[in-house]
CSV table of C-alpha atoms in Angstrom, one decimal:
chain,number,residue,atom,x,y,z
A,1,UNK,CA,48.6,72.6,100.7
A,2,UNK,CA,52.2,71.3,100.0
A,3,UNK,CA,53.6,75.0,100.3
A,4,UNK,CA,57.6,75.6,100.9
A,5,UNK,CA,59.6,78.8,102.3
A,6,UNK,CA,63.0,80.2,101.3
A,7,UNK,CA,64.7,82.6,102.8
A,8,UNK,CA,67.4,84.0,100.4
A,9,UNK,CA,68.9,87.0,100.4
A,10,UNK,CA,71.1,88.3,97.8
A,11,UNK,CA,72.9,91.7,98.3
A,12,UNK,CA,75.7,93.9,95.9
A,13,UNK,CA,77.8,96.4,97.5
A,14,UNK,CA,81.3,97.8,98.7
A,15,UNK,CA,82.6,96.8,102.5
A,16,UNK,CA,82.2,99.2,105.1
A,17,UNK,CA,85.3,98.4,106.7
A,18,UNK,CA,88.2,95.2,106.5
A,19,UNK,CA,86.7,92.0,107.8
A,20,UNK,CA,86.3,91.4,111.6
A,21,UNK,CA,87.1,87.6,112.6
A,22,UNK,CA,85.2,86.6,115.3
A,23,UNK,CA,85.1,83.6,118.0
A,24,UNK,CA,83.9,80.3,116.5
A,25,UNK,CA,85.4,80.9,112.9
A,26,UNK,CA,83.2,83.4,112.1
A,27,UNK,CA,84.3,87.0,110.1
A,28,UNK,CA,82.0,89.8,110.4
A,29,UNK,CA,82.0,92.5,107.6
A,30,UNK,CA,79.8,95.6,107.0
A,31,UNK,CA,78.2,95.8,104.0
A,32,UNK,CA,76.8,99.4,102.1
A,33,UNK,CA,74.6,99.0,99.4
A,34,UNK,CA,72.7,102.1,97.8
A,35,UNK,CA,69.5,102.2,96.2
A,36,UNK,CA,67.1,105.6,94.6
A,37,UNK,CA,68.1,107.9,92.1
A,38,UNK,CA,71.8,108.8,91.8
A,39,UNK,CA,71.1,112.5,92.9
A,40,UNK,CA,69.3,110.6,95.8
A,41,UNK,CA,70.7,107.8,96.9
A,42,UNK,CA,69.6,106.1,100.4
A,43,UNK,CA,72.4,103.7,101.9
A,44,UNK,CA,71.6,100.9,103.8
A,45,UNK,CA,74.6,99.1,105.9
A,46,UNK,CA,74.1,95.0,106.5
A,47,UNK,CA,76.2,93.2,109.1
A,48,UNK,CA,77.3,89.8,106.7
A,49,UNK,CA,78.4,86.9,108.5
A,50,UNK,CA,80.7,84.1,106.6
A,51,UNK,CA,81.5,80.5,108.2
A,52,UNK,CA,84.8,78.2,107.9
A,53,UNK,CA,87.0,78.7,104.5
A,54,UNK,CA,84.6,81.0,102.7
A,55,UNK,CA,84.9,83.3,106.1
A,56,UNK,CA,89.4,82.5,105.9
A,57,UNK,CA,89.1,83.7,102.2
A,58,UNK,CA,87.2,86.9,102.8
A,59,UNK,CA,89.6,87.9,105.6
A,60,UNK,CA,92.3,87.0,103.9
A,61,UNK,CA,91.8,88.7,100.4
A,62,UNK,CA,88.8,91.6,101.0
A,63,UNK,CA,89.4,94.6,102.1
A,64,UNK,CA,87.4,98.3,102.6
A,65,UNK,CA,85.9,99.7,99.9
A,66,UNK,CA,85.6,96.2,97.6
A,67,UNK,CA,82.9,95.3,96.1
A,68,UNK,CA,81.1,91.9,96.8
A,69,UNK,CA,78.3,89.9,95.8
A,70,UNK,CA,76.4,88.1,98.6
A,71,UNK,CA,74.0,85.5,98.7
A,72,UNK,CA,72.8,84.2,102.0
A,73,UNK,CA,70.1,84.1,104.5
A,74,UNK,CA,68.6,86.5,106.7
A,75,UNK,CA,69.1,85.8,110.7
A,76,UNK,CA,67.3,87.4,113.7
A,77,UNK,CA,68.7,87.2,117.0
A,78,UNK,CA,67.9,89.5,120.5
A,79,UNK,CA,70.2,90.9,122.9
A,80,UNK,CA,70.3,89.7,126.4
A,81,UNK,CA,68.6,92.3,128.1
A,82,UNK,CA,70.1,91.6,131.6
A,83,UNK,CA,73.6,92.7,129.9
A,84,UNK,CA,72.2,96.1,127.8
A,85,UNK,CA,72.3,99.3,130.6
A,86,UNK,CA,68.7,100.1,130.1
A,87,UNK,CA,67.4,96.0,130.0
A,88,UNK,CA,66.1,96.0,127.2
A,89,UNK,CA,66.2,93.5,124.2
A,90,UNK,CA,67.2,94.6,120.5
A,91,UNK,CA,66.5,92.8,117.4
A,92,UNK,CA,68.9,92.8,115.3
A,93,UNK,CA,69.1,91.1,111.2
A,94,UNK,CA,72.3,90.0,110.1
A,95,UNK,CA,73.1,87.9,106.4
A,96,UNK,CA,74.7,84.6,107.0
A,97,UNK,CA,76.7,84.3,103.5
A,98,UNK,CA,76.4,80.9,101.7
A,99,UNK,CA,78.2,82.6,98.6
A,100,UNK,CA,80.2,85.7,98.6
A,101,UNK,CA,81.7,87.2,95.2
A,102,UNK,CA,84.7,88.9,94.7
A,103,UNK,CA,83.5,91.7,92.3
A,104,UNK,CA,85.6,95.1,92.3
């Protein structure tokens, strides 16, 4: 079987907050995107993650509330339980961007 995998994620939605940089070139934002009927609307908030000059030019031009196109991929990572109070591990998703939009 000559099978391939993708892992593409593609998300719409306003920022939670004005773009965190981060150590290593990295900026961090918080996405909301909404989904159901308008008189029931779940939100669902997705930490994005954008690299080099796509991650300069979303720091230096988004802010809260804009709306943005992302496509990406989905990331897993763990805490380090030896530094969480109750030692633990966490898994947590996060969207590495590959594209991000500037919509509204």
């Amino acid at each position: 079987m000559n099978a391939t995998s993708n892992n593409t994620i593609i998300l719409v939605g306003h920022l939670g907050g004005d773009p965190a940089p981060k150590a290593g070139g990295c900026v961090e934002m918080r996405l909301c995107t909404t989904r159901g009927r308008k008189d029931a609307q779940i939100r669902e908030w997705h930490t994005v993650k954008a690299f080099g000059e796509l991650g300069s030019l979303c720091a230096k031009f988004l802010k809260k509330g804009r709306q943005i196109g992302v496509v990406g991929r989905l990331q897993y990572f763990e805490t380090d339980p030896t530094r969480t109070q109750d030692g633990t591990k966490s898994v947590y998703a996060e969207i590495v961007a590959d594209q991000i939009d500037f919509l509204g």
